[in-house]
């Protein structure tokens, strides 16, 4: 009896001792395992319902991203500082680089975007910017305009100005900064351009505006003659595409329909167009092939016959070759010159091979043959994975051809190496599945800009293929891109940014900078325009 009582007292003492485990900083006691564990994380095998387990501390919230605009200025400021010490050749990431290239990369990585109000549904299918000499009561005045076409068939002429202006019968489209975001940005930014839109469009067609192309080209010199005419094409309702010639030399813009003559069918759908450098002829892409049209007489003839629609085409700089992108993914280069001893317009028949994409997204390995008629070289045909959406050649080297297809593929081809069947550069990250999206190339031909089906806008480096930036500032697809055609405006943008950063840098070290700032402001006021325009159903955007 005494032994049982003694044993009971011993068990009570052990129980009390067990329940009074001392607390150790940074540790907790697990009753089941009868040991201490650090409170850094969960112990394998331990029950989560343990009453003595200390709750883990919540993970700290990530720090907010540094101010967008300040980060841009800081990076650019470091480049300016390095340039002042080392000249134009500076060190970036332990590699030697050019100062101007790095500044432009900074601009591409951190673009600034404005959205213009009252521009909904007026520039979602075609957009083109050019300078014109308009006859006014005070004489010829050079102005900057945007010609915008919509899926509803409306063609609008927008006046672009550096200063806010008010006229009767026009709507002022107020610019709103959408990138960088204003949440952490206290600095007010002035819009580089102001847009005036007429209350009524100059054309309301029966079908969508499919393309807008300048007739002729002007160089960057001040004495060059501006382009005063544009070629307008409509998609066509029930297969009846139309061609118009827009003359903007007068204050009252004249739009003249151009009827197709010759053996070019007027019952075709016109998907795209392009004009040669001289402005004498235009190439149109239809559902029956590609035709060449004399812009003065309207007489035309097919230089390519195909059962696959021509969705994209581009004149070679020589004017003798037209690159055509087909619905089936083939890119063919057609020579417009007649072959000796062959009557014109008889076209040579060819059998070309192309690869079609399956529903699963994989390329079919089964060979398929397709018949074309035209003066082409079958061995120089380029094959894209799906239907072509845009096609452009580089001015700096006309051997380079850039193309995009409906599946989101964007590639750069060297036409001297097309027999290998691969592009020299691929641009990853583009998103597309069903939208005819147009990409744009900046005048210096360093960057490519395109929207996507996911409503993101992306910028790539043409040389390296690096994705410089991707931003979403629109709720609809930015389907068309129009860059300023004057390369001098691109150079001006660079000089203005350099002057601003140079002033900012010198002001930090308390150096006199008034002469630089004044010259920079004067250049900005006298400049005509710069940057890229993007069109979507939501609005028209300006990107710098």
Short mmCIF file of C-alpha atoms in Angstrom, two decimals:
data_model
loop_
_atom_site.label_atom_id
_atom_site.label_comp_id
_atom_site.label_asym_id
_atom_site.label_seq_id
_atom_site.Cartn_x
_atom_site.Cartn_y
_atom_site.Cartn_z
CA UNK A 1 0.00 0.00 0.00
CA UNK A 2 2.81 2.34 0.86
CA UNK A 3 4.61 1.40 -2.35
CA UNK A 4 1.47 2.16 -4.46
CA UNK A 5 1.15 5.57 -2.85
CA UNK A 6 4.81 6.27 -3.41
CA UNK A 7 4.53 5.24 -7.05
CA UNK A 8 1.48 7.50 -7.52
CA UNK A 9 3.36 10.51 -6.06
CA UNK A 10 6.28 9.83 -8.41
CA UNK A 11 3.98 9.79 -11.48
CA UNK A 12 2.33 13.05 -10.40
CA UNK A 13 5.71 14.68 -9.96
CA UNK A 14 6.81 13.55 -13.45
CA UNK A 15 3.51 14.79 -14.94
CA UNK A 16 3.93 18.22 -13.37
CA UNK A 17 7.52 18.33 -14.47
CA UNK A 18 6.46 17.33 -17.99
CA UNK A 19 3.81 20.05 -18.17
CA UNK A 20 6.25 22.71 -17.02
CA UNK A 21 8.74 22.47 -19.86
CA UNK A 22 10.78 25.69 -19.87
CA UNK A 23 10.38 27.93 -22.95
CA UNK A 24 13.51 28.32 -25.07
CA UNK A 25 13.82 31.38 -27.35
CA UNK A 26 13.50 30.33 -31.00
CA UNK A 27 12.27 26.79 -30.13
CA UNK A 28 8.99 25.05 -29.41
CA UNK A 29 8.29 21.75 -27.60
CA UNK A 30 6.50 18.89 -29.42
CA UNK A 31 4.60 16.66 -26.97
CA UNK A 32 4.44 13.65 -29.28
CA UNK A 33 8.12 13.67 -30.14
CA UNK A 34 9.10 14.85 -26.62
CA UNK A 35 11.75 17.24 -27.89
CA UNK A 36 12.38 20.83 -28.88
CA UNK A 37 12.32 22.02 -32.51
CA UNK A 38 13.37 25.37 -34.04
CA UNK A 39 10.47 27.51 -35.25
CA UNK A 40 12.02 28.14 -38.69
CA UNK A 41 9.56 25.92 -40.54
CA UNK A 42 7.38 22.78 -40.37
CA UNK A 43 8.90 19.56 -39.04
CA UNK A 44 8.41 16.50 -41.26
CA UNK A 45 5.98 14.06 -39.58
CA UNK A 46 4.75 16.55 -36.97
CA UNK A 47 1.00 17.11 -36.67
CA UNK A 48 -0.24 20.56 -37.52
CA UNK A 49 -2.80 20.39 -34.68
CA UNK A 50 -0.18 20.42 -31.97
CA UNK A 51 -1.39 22.72 -29.23
CA UNK A 52 2.08 23.76 -28.10
CA UNK A 53 3.29 24.61 -31.62
CA UNK A 54 4.09 28.23 -32.14
CA UNK A 55 2.51 29.81 -35.27
CA UNK A 56 4.94 30.72 -38.01
CA UNK A 57 5.51 34.35 -38.73
CA UNK A 58 3.98 35.57 -42.03
CA UNK A 59 6.42 36.20 -44.84
CA UNK A 60 7.30 39.85 -45.20
CA UNK A 61 5.59 41.64 -48.10
CA UNK A 62 7.86 42.34 -51.02
CA UNK A 63 9.07 45.86 -51.21
CA UNK A 64 7.28 48.08 -53.67
CA UNK A 65 8.97 48.56 -57.01
CA UNK A 66 11.11 51.64 -57.26
CA UNK A 67 9.49 54.57 -59.00
CA UNK A 68 9.29 53.81 -62.74
CA UNK A 69 10.30 57.23 -64.01
CA UNK A 70 13.09 57.71 -61.46
CA UNK A 71 14.56 54.31 -62.35
CA UNK A 72 14.64 55.30 -66.01
CA UNK A 73 16.37 58.61 -65.28
CA UNK A 74 18.85 56.95 -62.94
CA UNK A 75 19.95 54.42 -65.54
CA UNK A 76 20.18 57.08 -68.25
CA UNK A 77 22.04 59.37 -65.86
CA UNK A 78 24.67 56.68 -65.28
CA UNK A 79 25.14 56.36 -69.02
CA UNK A 80 25.57 60.12 -69.41
CA UNK A 81 28.05 60.14 -66.51
CA UNK A 82 30.03 57.34 -68.15
CA UNK A 83 30.00 59.15 -71.47
CA UNK A 84 31.33 62.36 -69.98
CA UNK A 85 34.24 60.40 -68.49
CA UNK A 86 34.97 57.95 -71.30
CA UNK A 87 33.47 59.38 -74.49
CA UNK A 88 30.97 57.67 -76.80
CA UNK A 89 32.45 54.23 -76.19
CA UNK A 90 31.40 53.25 -72.67
CA UNK A 91 31.58 50.14 -70.51
CA UNK A 92 28.28 48.33 -69.85
CA UNK A 93 28.26 45.05 -67.90
CA UNK A 94 32.01 44.68 -68.42
CA UNK A 95 31.57 45.06 -72.19
CA UNK A 96 32.29 48.00 -74.43
CA UNK A 97 29.24 49.57 -76.06
CA UNK A 98 28.13 52.70 -77.89
CA UNK A 99 26.51 55.45 -75.81
CA UNK A 100 23.77 56.17 -78.34
CA UNK A 101 22.83 52.48 -78.59
CA UNK A 102 22.54 52.18 -74.82
CA UNK A 103 20.42 55.33 -74.53
CA UNK A 104 18.02 53.98 -77.16
CA UNK A 105 17.86 50.64 -75.35
CA UNK A 106 16.91 52.54 -72.20
CA UNK A 107 14.10 54.30 -74.06
CA UNK A 108 12.88 50.98 -75.49
CA UNK A 109 12.99 49.30 -72.07
CA UNK A 110 11.01 52.06 -70.35
CA UNK A 111 8.64 53.59 -72.94
CA UNK A 112 6.30 56.47 -72.21
CA UNK A 113 2.75 56.13 -73.57
CA UNK A 114 -0.17 58.55 -73.96
CA UNK A 115 -3.76 57.61 -74.70
CA UNK A 116 -5.91 60.01 -76.75
CA UNK A 117 -9.55 60.44 -75.90
CA UNK A 118 -12.35 60.52 -78.50
CA UNK A 119 -10.38 58.18 -80.79
CA UNK A 120 -12.35 54.98 -80.24
CA UNK A 121 -12.96 52.73 -83.27
CA UNK A 122 -11.26 55.02 -85.80
CA UNK A 123 -7.77 53.51 -86.21
CA UNK A 124 -7.97 49.79 -85.46
CA UNK A 125 -7.26 48.42 -88.98
CA UNK A 126 -4.94 50.95 -90.66
CA UNK A 127 -2.86 53.91 -89.52
CA UNK A 128 -0.30 56.03 -91.35
CA UNK A 129 1.54 59.22 -90.44
CA UNK A 130 3.08 61.61 -92.96
CA UNK A 131 3.87 65.26 -93.58
CA UNK A 132 1.99 67.32 -96.14
CA UNK A 133 2.13 70.83 -97.57
CA UNK A 134 -1.40 72.18 -97.19
CA UNK A 135 -2.54 75.25 -99.12
CA UNK A 136 -3.82 77.76 -96.57
CA UNK A 137 -4.77 81.46 -96.83
CA UNK A 138 -1.21 82.32 -95.77
CA UNK A 139 0.41 79.99 -98.32
CA UNK A 140 1.83 76.49 -98.21
CA UNK A 141 2.12 75.19 -94.66
CA UNK A 142 3.79 71.91 -93.76
CA UNK A 143 1.69 69.89 -91.37
CA UNK A 144 1.82 66.52 -89.69
CA UNK A 145 -1.25 64.32 -90.09
CA UNK A 146 -2.51 60.83 -89.26
CA UNK A 147 -4.73 58.93 -91.66
CA UNK A 148 -6.73 56.33 -89.73
CA UNK A 149 -8.97 53.53 -90.99
CA UNK A 150 -11.41 51.43 -88.99
CA UNK A 151 -13.12 48.07 -89.27
CA UNK A 152 -16.41 49.95 -89.72
CA UNK A 153 -15.17 51.48 -92.98
CA UNK A 154 -14.54 55.00 -91.66
CA UNK A 155 -11.50 56.95 -92.90
CA UNK A 156 -10.44 59.89 -90.73
CA UNK A 157 -7.73 62.51 -91.16
CA UNK A 158 -6.29 63.65 -87.84
CA UNK A 159 -4.17 66.76 -87.48
CA UNK A 160 -1.15 66.41 -85.19
CA UNK A 161 0.30 69.50 -83.51
CA UNK A 162 2.77 70.36 -80.77
CA UNK A 163 0.48 73.02 -79.35
CA UNK A 164 -3.14 72.89 -78.23
CA UNK A 165 -5.36 74.37 -80.93
CA UNK A 166 -9.10 74.91 -81.22
CA UNK A 167 -10.97 75.03 -84.53
CA UNK A 168 -14.60 74.92 -85.53
CA UNK A 169 -15.84 71.53 -86.63
CA UNK A 170 -13.05 69.53 -84.97
CA UNK A 171 -12.76 67.59 -81.72
CA UNK A 172 -9.70 68.00 -79.52
CA UNK A 173 -8.49 64.57 -78.40
CA UNK A 174 -7.07 65.06 -74.93
CA UNK A 175 -3.89 63.03 -74.22
CA UNK A 176 -3.72 61.09 -70.96
CA UNK A 177 -0.52 59.52 -69.67
CA UNK A 178 -0.99 55.76 -69.18
CA UNK A 179 2.62 54.60 -68.90
CA UNK A 180 4.44 54.93 -66.56
CA UNK A 181 1.62 54.58 -64.04
CA UNK A 182 0.82 57.69 -62.04
CA UNK A 183 0.48 55.90 -58.68
CA UNK A 184 4.07 56.53 -57.60
CA UNK A 185 4.91 59.24 -60.12
CA UNK A 186 4.44 62.78 -58.89
CA UNK A 187 6.06 64.43 -61.91
CA UNK A 188 3.68 65.90 -64.47
CA UNK A 189 4.57 64.97 -68.04
CA UNK A 190 3.58 67.07 -71.01
CA UNK A 191 2.20 65.21 -74.02
CA UNK A 192 4.52 65.53 -77.04
CA UNK A 193 1.64 65.65 -79.53
CA UNK A 194 -1.92 66.94 -79.63
CA UNK A 195 -4.56 65.50 -81.97
CA UNK A 196 -7.50 67.26 -83.62
CA UNK A 197 -10.18 65.01 -85.09
CA UNK A 198 -12.91 66.16 -87.49
CA UNK A 199 -16.44 65.57 -86.34
CA UNK A 200 -17.22 63.61 -89.51
CA UNK A 201 -14.95 61.09 -91.31
CA UNK A 202 -13.92 61.90 -94.87
CA UNK A 203 -15.06 58.46 -96.08
CA UNK A 204 -17.59 55.90 -94.92
CA UNK A 205 -17.07 52.73 -96.97
CA UNK A 206 -19.22 49.62 -97.18
CA UNK A 207 -16.49 47.46 -95.70
CA UNK A 208 -13.38 47.61 -93.51
CA UNK A 209 -10.38 49.78 -94.45
CA UNK A 210 -7.72 47.17 -95.20
CA UNK A 211 -4.62 49.31 -95.88
CA UNK A 212 -3.27 52.87 -96.12
CA UNK A 213 -0.04 53.44 -98.06
CA UNK A 214 1.84 56.58 -99.03
CA UNK A 215 2.20 57.21 -102.76
CA UNK A 216 5.87 58.03 -103.24
CA UNK A 217 8.60 58.54 -100.68
CA UNK A 218 10.30 61.61 -99.26
CA UNK A 219 13.79 61.70 -97.78
CA UNK A 220 14.84 63.32 -94.53
CA UNK A 221 16.17 66.55 -96.07
CA UNK A 222 14.39 69.82 -95.42
CA UNK A 223 14.12 70.59 -99.15
CA UNK A 224 12.40 67.31 -99.99
CA UNK A 225 8.88 67.33 -101.36
CA UNK A 226 6.38 65.85 -98.91
CA UNK A 227 3.96 63.10 -99.82
CA UNK A 228 0.55 64.56 -100.60
CA UNK A 229 -1.26 61.43 -101.77
CA UNK A 230 -2.15 58.12 -100.18
CA UNK A 231 -3.55 54.85 -101.47
CA UNK A 232 -6.61 53.59 -99.58
CA UNK A 233 -8.02 50.07 -100.05
CA UNK A 234 -11.12 48.47 -98.59
CA UNK A 235 -11.61 44.80 -97.85
CA UNK A 236 -14.78 44.57 -99.91
CA UNK A 237 -18.26 43.34 -99.08
CA UNK A 238 -19.17 40.12 -100.94
CA UNK A 239 -15.78 40.18 -102.67
CA UNK A 240 -15.83 43.74 -104.02
CA UNK A 241 -12.71 45.50 -102.81
CA UNK A 242 -12.19 49.16 -103.65
CA UNK A 243 -9.23 51.48 -104.25
CA UNK A 244 -9.21 55.20 -103.46
CA UNK A 245 -6.63 57.93 -104.01
CA UNK A 246 -6.53 60.44 -101.15
CA UNK A 247 -5.21 63.92 -101.99
CA UNK A 248 -4.42 66.04 -98.95
CA UNK A 249 -2.73 68.94 -100.75
CA UNK A 250 -5.84 71.09 -100.35
CA UNK A 251 -7.51 72.25 -97.17
CA UNK A 252 -10.59 70.33 -98.30
CA UNK A 253 -9.28 66.78 -98.72
CA UNK A 254 -10.20 65.08 -101.98
CA UNK A 255 -10.87 61.34 -102.11
CA UNK A 256 -11.12 59.85 -105.61
CA UNK A 257 -12.19 56.25 -106.28
CA UNK A 258 -9.89 54.39 -108.69
CA UNK A 259 -11.64 51.75 -110.77
CA UNK A 260 -9.59 48.68 -111.66
CA UNK A 261 -9.07 48.09 -115.36
CA UNK A 262 -7.30 45.44 -117.39
CA UNK A 263 -7.37 41.81 -116.29
CA UNK A 264 -7.49 42.54 -112.55
CA UNK A 265 -10.88 41.40 -111.31
CA UNK A 266 -13.08 43.93 -109.55
CA UNK A 267 -14.84 41.07 -107.75
CA UNK A 268 -11.88 40.30 -105.50
CA UNK A 269 -11.20 40.91 -101.81
CA UNK A 270 -8.31 43.33 -101.27
CA UNK A 271 -6.33 42.38 -98.15
CA UNK A 272 -3.27 44.62 -98.43
CA UNK A 273 -1.30 46.96 -100.70
CA UNK A 274 2.06 48.65 -101.16
CA UNK A 275 3.44 51.36 -103.46
CA UNK A 276 6.84 51.49 -105.16
CA UNK A 277 9.30 54.25 -104.32
CA UNK A 278 8.47 56.38 -107.36
CA UNK A 279 4.74 56.22 -106.63
CA UNK A 280 3.81 55.15 -110.14
CA UNK A 281 2.49 51.65 -109.37
CA UNK A 282 0.83 49.83 -106.51
CA UNK A 283 0.79 46.13 -105.68
CA UNK A 284 -2.43 44.77 -104.18
CA UNK A 285 -2.91 41.44 -102.40
CA UNK A 286 -6.24 39.75 -103.10
CA UNK A 287 -7.96 36.40 -102.66
CA UNK A 288 -7.05 35.59 -106.29
CA UNK A 289 -3.36 36.50 -106.10
CA UNK A 290 -1.35 39.73 -106.37
CA UNK A 291 -1.83 42.41 -109.01
CA UNK A 292 0.13 45.44 -110.21
CA UNK A 293 -1.92 48.62 -110.79
CA UNK A 294 -0.89 51.78 -112.62
CA UNK A 295 -1.98 54.58 -110.29
CA UNK A 296 -2.45 57.10 -113.08
CA UNK A 297 -4.58 55.02 -115.43
CA UNK A 298 -5.96 52.31 -113.16
CA UNK A 299 -4.86 49.61 -115.60
CA UNK A 300 -3.61 46.51 -113.83
CA UNK A 301 -2.65 42.89 -114.31
CA UNK A 302 -1.88 39.92 -112.09
CA UNK A 303 1.78 39.07 -111.56
CA UNK A 304 0.93 36.20 -109.17
CA UNK A 305 -2.05 33.87 -109.37
CA UNK A 306 -2.78 31.67 -106.40
CA UNK A 307 -5.69 29.90 -104.74
CA UNK A 308 -4.25 31.03 -101.40
CA UNK A 309 -4.99 34.63 -100.39
CA UNK A 310 -2.14 37.15 -100.37
CA UNK A 311 -2.35 38.63 -96.86
CA UNK A 312 0.90 40.65 -96.89
CA UNK A 313 3.25 42.06 -99.53
CA UNK A 314 6.19 44.42 -99.75
CA UNK A 315 8.04 46.07 -102.65
CA UNK A 316 11.77 45.53 -102.88
CA UNK A 317 13.71 48.80 -102.92
CA UNK A 318 14.63 48.26 -106.57
CA UNK A 319 10.95 48.15 -107.51
CA UNK A 320 11.50 45.02 -109.60
CA UNK A 321 10.53 42.44 -106.96
CA UNK A 322 7.49 42.08 -104.70
CA UNK A 323 7.56 39.78 -101.66
CA UNK A 324 4.18 38.14 -101.11
CA UNK A 325 2.98 36.37 -97.95
CA UNK A 326 0.21 33.83 -98.46
CA UNK A 327 -2.52 32.37 -96.29
CA UNK A 328 -0.86 28.94 -96.38
CA UNK A 329 2.34 30.32 -94.80
CA UNK A 330 4.51 30.59 -97.92
CA UNK A 331 6.54 33.72 -98.75
CA UNK A 332 7.36 34.02 -102.46
CA UNK A 333 9.44 36.69 -104.20
CA UNK A 334 7.98 37.60 -107.60
CA UNK A 335 10.08 39.29 -110.29
CA UNK A 336 7.99 41.88 -112.14
CA UNK A 337 10.34 42.03 -115.14
CA UNK A 338 9.25 40.14 -118.23
CA UNK A 339 11.18 37.11 -119.30
CA UNK A 340 12.68 37.36 -122.81
CA UNK A 341 10.70 35.49 -125.44
CA UNK A 342 7.64 34.93 -123.23
CA UNK A 343 4.41 36.79 -124.09
CA UNK A 344 3.02 38.97 -121.31
CA UNK A 345 0.88 38.55 -119.21
CA UNK A 346 1.20 34.78 -119.46
CA UNK A 347 2.45 33.46 -116.12
CA UNK A 348 4.69 30.47 -115.50
CA UNK A 349 3.21 27.61 -113.50
CA UNK A 350 5.11 26.27 -110.49
CA UNK A 351 4.56 23.53 -107.94
CA UNK A 352 5.82 24.52 -104.50
CA UNK A 353 5.85 22.57 -101.27
CA UNK A 354 4.52 24.00 -98.06
CA UNK A 355 3.94 22.77 -94.54
CA UNK A 356 0.54 23.12 -92.93
CA UNK A 357 -0.02 23.35 -89.20
CA UNK A 358 -2.22 20.75 -87.54
CA UNK A 359 -4.94 21.54 -84.99
CA UNK A 360 -2.63 20.49 -82.18
CA UNK A 361 -0.13 23.19 -83.14
CA UNK A 362 2.43 20.71 -84.48
CA UNK A 363 3.73 21.05 -88.02
CA UNK A 364 2.62 18.28 -90.34
CA UNK A 365 5.48 16.30 -91.86
CA UNK A 366 3.38 15.24 -94.84
CA UNK A 367 4.51 16.99 -98.00
CA UNK A 368 1.82 19.02 -99.76
CA UNK A 369 2.13 20.65 -103.14
CA UNK A 370 0.61 23.92 -104.14
CA UNK A 371 0.37 25.51 -107.59
CA UNK A 372 1.42 29.11 -108.24
CA UNK A 373 1.63 31.14 -111.43
CA UNK A 374 4.25 33.84 -111.68
CA UNK A 375 7.89 34.65 -112.26
CA UNK A 376 9.23 33.10 -109.06
CA UNK A 377 12.12 30.89 -108.01
CA UNK A 378 10.66 27.84 -106.20
CA UNK A 379 13.97 27.16 -104.41
CA UNK A 380 13.81 30.59 -102.72
CA UNK A 381 10.38 30.16 -101.14
CA UNK A 382 10.26 30.78 -97.37
CA UNK A 383 7.84 28.80 -95.20
CA UNK A 384 6.22 30.18 -92.05
CA UNK A 385 4.22 27.97 -89.63
CA UNK A 386 0.86 29.62 -90.43
CA UNK A 387 -0.80 32.46 -92.34
CA UNK A 388 1.25 35.63 -92.86
CA UNK A 389 0.11 38.78 -91.06
CA UNK A 390 2.88 41.27 -91.86
CA UNK A 391 5.93 41.50 -94.11
CA UNK A 392 8.64 44.17 -94.21
CA UNK A 393 12.14 44.57 -95.64
CA UNK A 394 14.95 46.50 -93.93
CA UNK A 395 16.14 49.65 -95.68
CA UNK A 396 19.70 49.38 -94.39
CA UNK A 397 20.06 45.99 -96.07
CA UNK A 398 17.39 44.94 -98.58
CA UNK A 399 18.49 41.31 -98.25
CA UNK A 400 16.85 41.10 -94.84
CA UNK A 401 13.14 40.28 -94.70
CA UNK A 402 11.07 40.32 -91.50
CA UNK A 403 7.82 38.37 -91.31
CA UNK A 404 5.16 37.47 -88.74
CA UNK A 405 2.54 34.74 -88.89
CA UNK A 406 -0.82 34.14 -87.24
CA UNK A 407 0.57 31.72 -84.64
CA UNK A 408 2.75 34.45 -83.08
CA UNK A 409 6.02 33.65 -84.87
CA UNK A 410 8.21 36.61 -85.81
CA UNK A 411 11.43 35.92 -87.72
CA UNK A 412 14.14 37.76 -89.61
CA UNK A 413 15.34 36.10 -92.82
CA UNK A 414 18.42 36.64 -94.93
CA UNK A 415 17.27 36.05 -98.50
CA UNK A 416 20.74 34.83 -99.43
CA UNK A 417 20.31 31.93 -96.99
CA UNK A 418 16.66 30.92 -97.51
CA UNK A 419 17.67 27.49 -98.86
CA UNK A 420 18.57 26.50 -95.29
CA UNK A 421 14.97 27.08 -94.30
CA UNK A 422 15.71 28.90 -91.02
CA UNK A 423 15.65 32.54 -89.98
CA UNK A 424 18.73 34.39 -88.81
CA UNK A 425 16.82 35.74 -85.79
CA UNK A 426 13.67 34.77 -83.88
CA UNK A 427 11.72 37.10 -81.59
CA UNK A 428 10.16 35.21 -78.68
CA UNK A 429 7.21 36.27 -76.56
CA UNK A 430 4.78 37.45 -79.24
CA UNK A 431 1.20 36.25 -78.67
CA UNK A 432 -1.26 35.79 -81.53
CA UNK A 433 -3.81 33.23 -82.66
CA UNK A 434 -6.36 34.81 -85.00
CA UNK A 435 -5.77 38.58 -85.33
CA UNK A 436 -4.09 40.21 -88.37
CA UNK A 437 -1.57 42.17 -86.29
CA UNK A 438 0.91 44.56 -87.93
CA UNK A 439 4.37 45.14 -86.48
CA UNK A 440 6.45 48.30 -86.88
CA UNK A 441 10.17 48.94 -87.33
CA UNK A 442 11.69 52.16 -86.05
CA UNK A 443 13.44 54.44 -88.60
CA UNK A 444 16.90 53.53 -87.25
CA UNK A 445 15.96 49.84 -87.69
CA UNK A 446 17.15 48.88 -84.22
CA UNK A 447 13.81 47.86 -82.70
CA UNK A 448 10.60 46.09 -83.66
CA UNK A 449 7.29 46.95 -82.00
CA UNK A 450 4.12 44.86 -82.03
CA UNK A 451 0.93 44.31 -80.11
CA UNK A 452 -0.44 40.89 -79.16
CA UNK A 453 -3.70 39.02 -78.73
CA UNK A 454 -3.16 39.32 -74.97
CA UNK A 455 -3.35 43.15 -75.34
CA UNK A 456 0.35 43.51 -74.44
CA UNK A 457 2.71 45.68 -76.49
CA UNK A 458 6.26 44.37 -76.86
CA UNK A 459 9.54 45.81 -78.12
CA UNK A 460 12.45 43.66 -79.30
CA UNK A 461 16.00 44.42 -80.37
CA UNK A 462 16.25 43.52 -84.07
CA UNK A 463 19.92 42.63 -83.85
CA UNK A 464 19.96 40.49 -80.70
CA UNK A 465 16.31 39.35 -80.57
CA UNK A 466 16.14 40.42 -76.91
CA UNK A 467 12.72 41.35 -75.55
CA UNK A 468 13.27 44.89 -74.28
CA UNK A 469 9.86 45.55 -72.72
CA UNK A 470 6.28 44.29 -72.55
CA UNK A 471 3.48 46.46 -71.21
CA UNK A 472 -0.29 46.37 -71.12
CA UNK A 473 -1.92 49.78 -71.35
CA UNK A 474 -4.92 48.87 -73.55
CA UNK A 475 -7.87 46.55 -73.04
CA UNK A 476 -8.03 45.79 -76.77
CA UNK A 477 -5.45 44.45 -79.21
CA UNK A 478 -3.00 47.12 -80.54
CA UNK A 479 -3.34 45.77 -84.07
CA UNK A 480 -1.61 48.49 -86.14
CA UNK A 481 1.68 50.34 -85.68
CA UNK A 482 2.87 53.45 -87.45
CA UNK A 483 6.34 54.83 -86.80
CA UNK A 484 7.42 58.27 -87.91
CA UNK A 485 8.75 57.87 -91.46
CA UNK A 486 11.32 60.65 -91.05
CA UNK A 487 14.55 59.29 -89.59
CA UNK A 488 15.66 62.78 -88.61
CA UNK A 489 12.84 62.90 -86.02
CA UNK A 490 14.28 59.77 -84.41
CA UNK A 491 17.67 61.44 -84.24
CA UNK A 492 16.01 64.54 -82.80
CA UNK A 493 14.41 62.47 -80.05
CA UNK A 494 17.81 61.12 -79.11
CA UNK A 495 19.35 64.61 -79.05
CA UNK A 496 16.54 66.01 -76.91
CA UNK A 497 16.88 63.20 -74.38
CA UNK A 498 20.64 63.64 -74.32
CA UNK A 499 20.33 67.41 -73.78
CA UNK A 500 17.83 66.91 -70.98
CA UNK A 501 19.93 64.32 -69.19
CA UNK A 502 23.07 66.36 -69.73
CA UNK A 503 21.38 69.39 -68.10
CA UNK A 504 20.16 67.20 -65.26
CA UNK A 505 23.62 65.78 -64.73
CA UNK A 506 25.31 69.18 -64.76
CA UNK A 507 22.72 70.66 -62.42
CA UNK A 508 23.67 68.06 -59.83
CA UNK A 509 27.23 69.36 -59.83
CA UNK A 510 26.03 73.03 -59.91
CA UNK A 511 27.32 73.84 -63.38
CA UNK A 512 25.89 76.50 -65.68
CA UNK A 513 23.58 74.76 -68.19
CA UNK A 514 21.28 77.48 -69.45
CA UNK A 515 22.60 77.44 -73.02
CA UNK A 516 21.99 73.69 -73.38
CA UNK A 517 18.49 73.83 -71.93
CA UNK A 518 17.44 76.73 -74.15
CA UNK A 519 18.68 75.00 -77.31
CA UNK A 520 16.92 71.78 -76.33
CA UNK A 521 13.62 73.58 -75.78
CA UNK A 522 13.93 75.41 -79.08
CA UNK A 523 14.52 72.16 -80.98
CA UNK A 524 11.52 70.56 -79.33
CA UNK A 525 9.23 73.44 -80.25
CA UNK A 526 10.32 73.51 -83.90
CA UNK A 527 10.23 69.75 -84.36
CA UNK A 528 7.41 68.17 -86.36
CA UNK A 529 6.90 64.84 -84.64
CA UNK A 530 8.48 61.68 -83.31
CA UNK A 531 7.62 58.36 -81.73
CA UNK A 532 5.30 55.54 -82.74
CA UNK A 533 1.52 55.51 -83.08
CA UNK A 534 -0.53 52.47 -82.14
CA UNK A 535 -4.13 51.89 -83.14
CA UNK A 536 -6.69 49.73 -81.36
CA UNK A 537 -10.46 49.64 -80.96
CA UNK A 538 -10.10 51.33 -77.58
CA UNK A 539 -8.08 54.36 -78.69
CA UNK A 540 -5.01 55.67 -80.50
CA UNK A 541 -1.79 55.70 -78.46
CA UNK A 542 1.50 57.53 -78.83
CA UNK A 543 4.63 55.72 -77.63
CA UNK A 544 8.05 57.28 -77.07
#
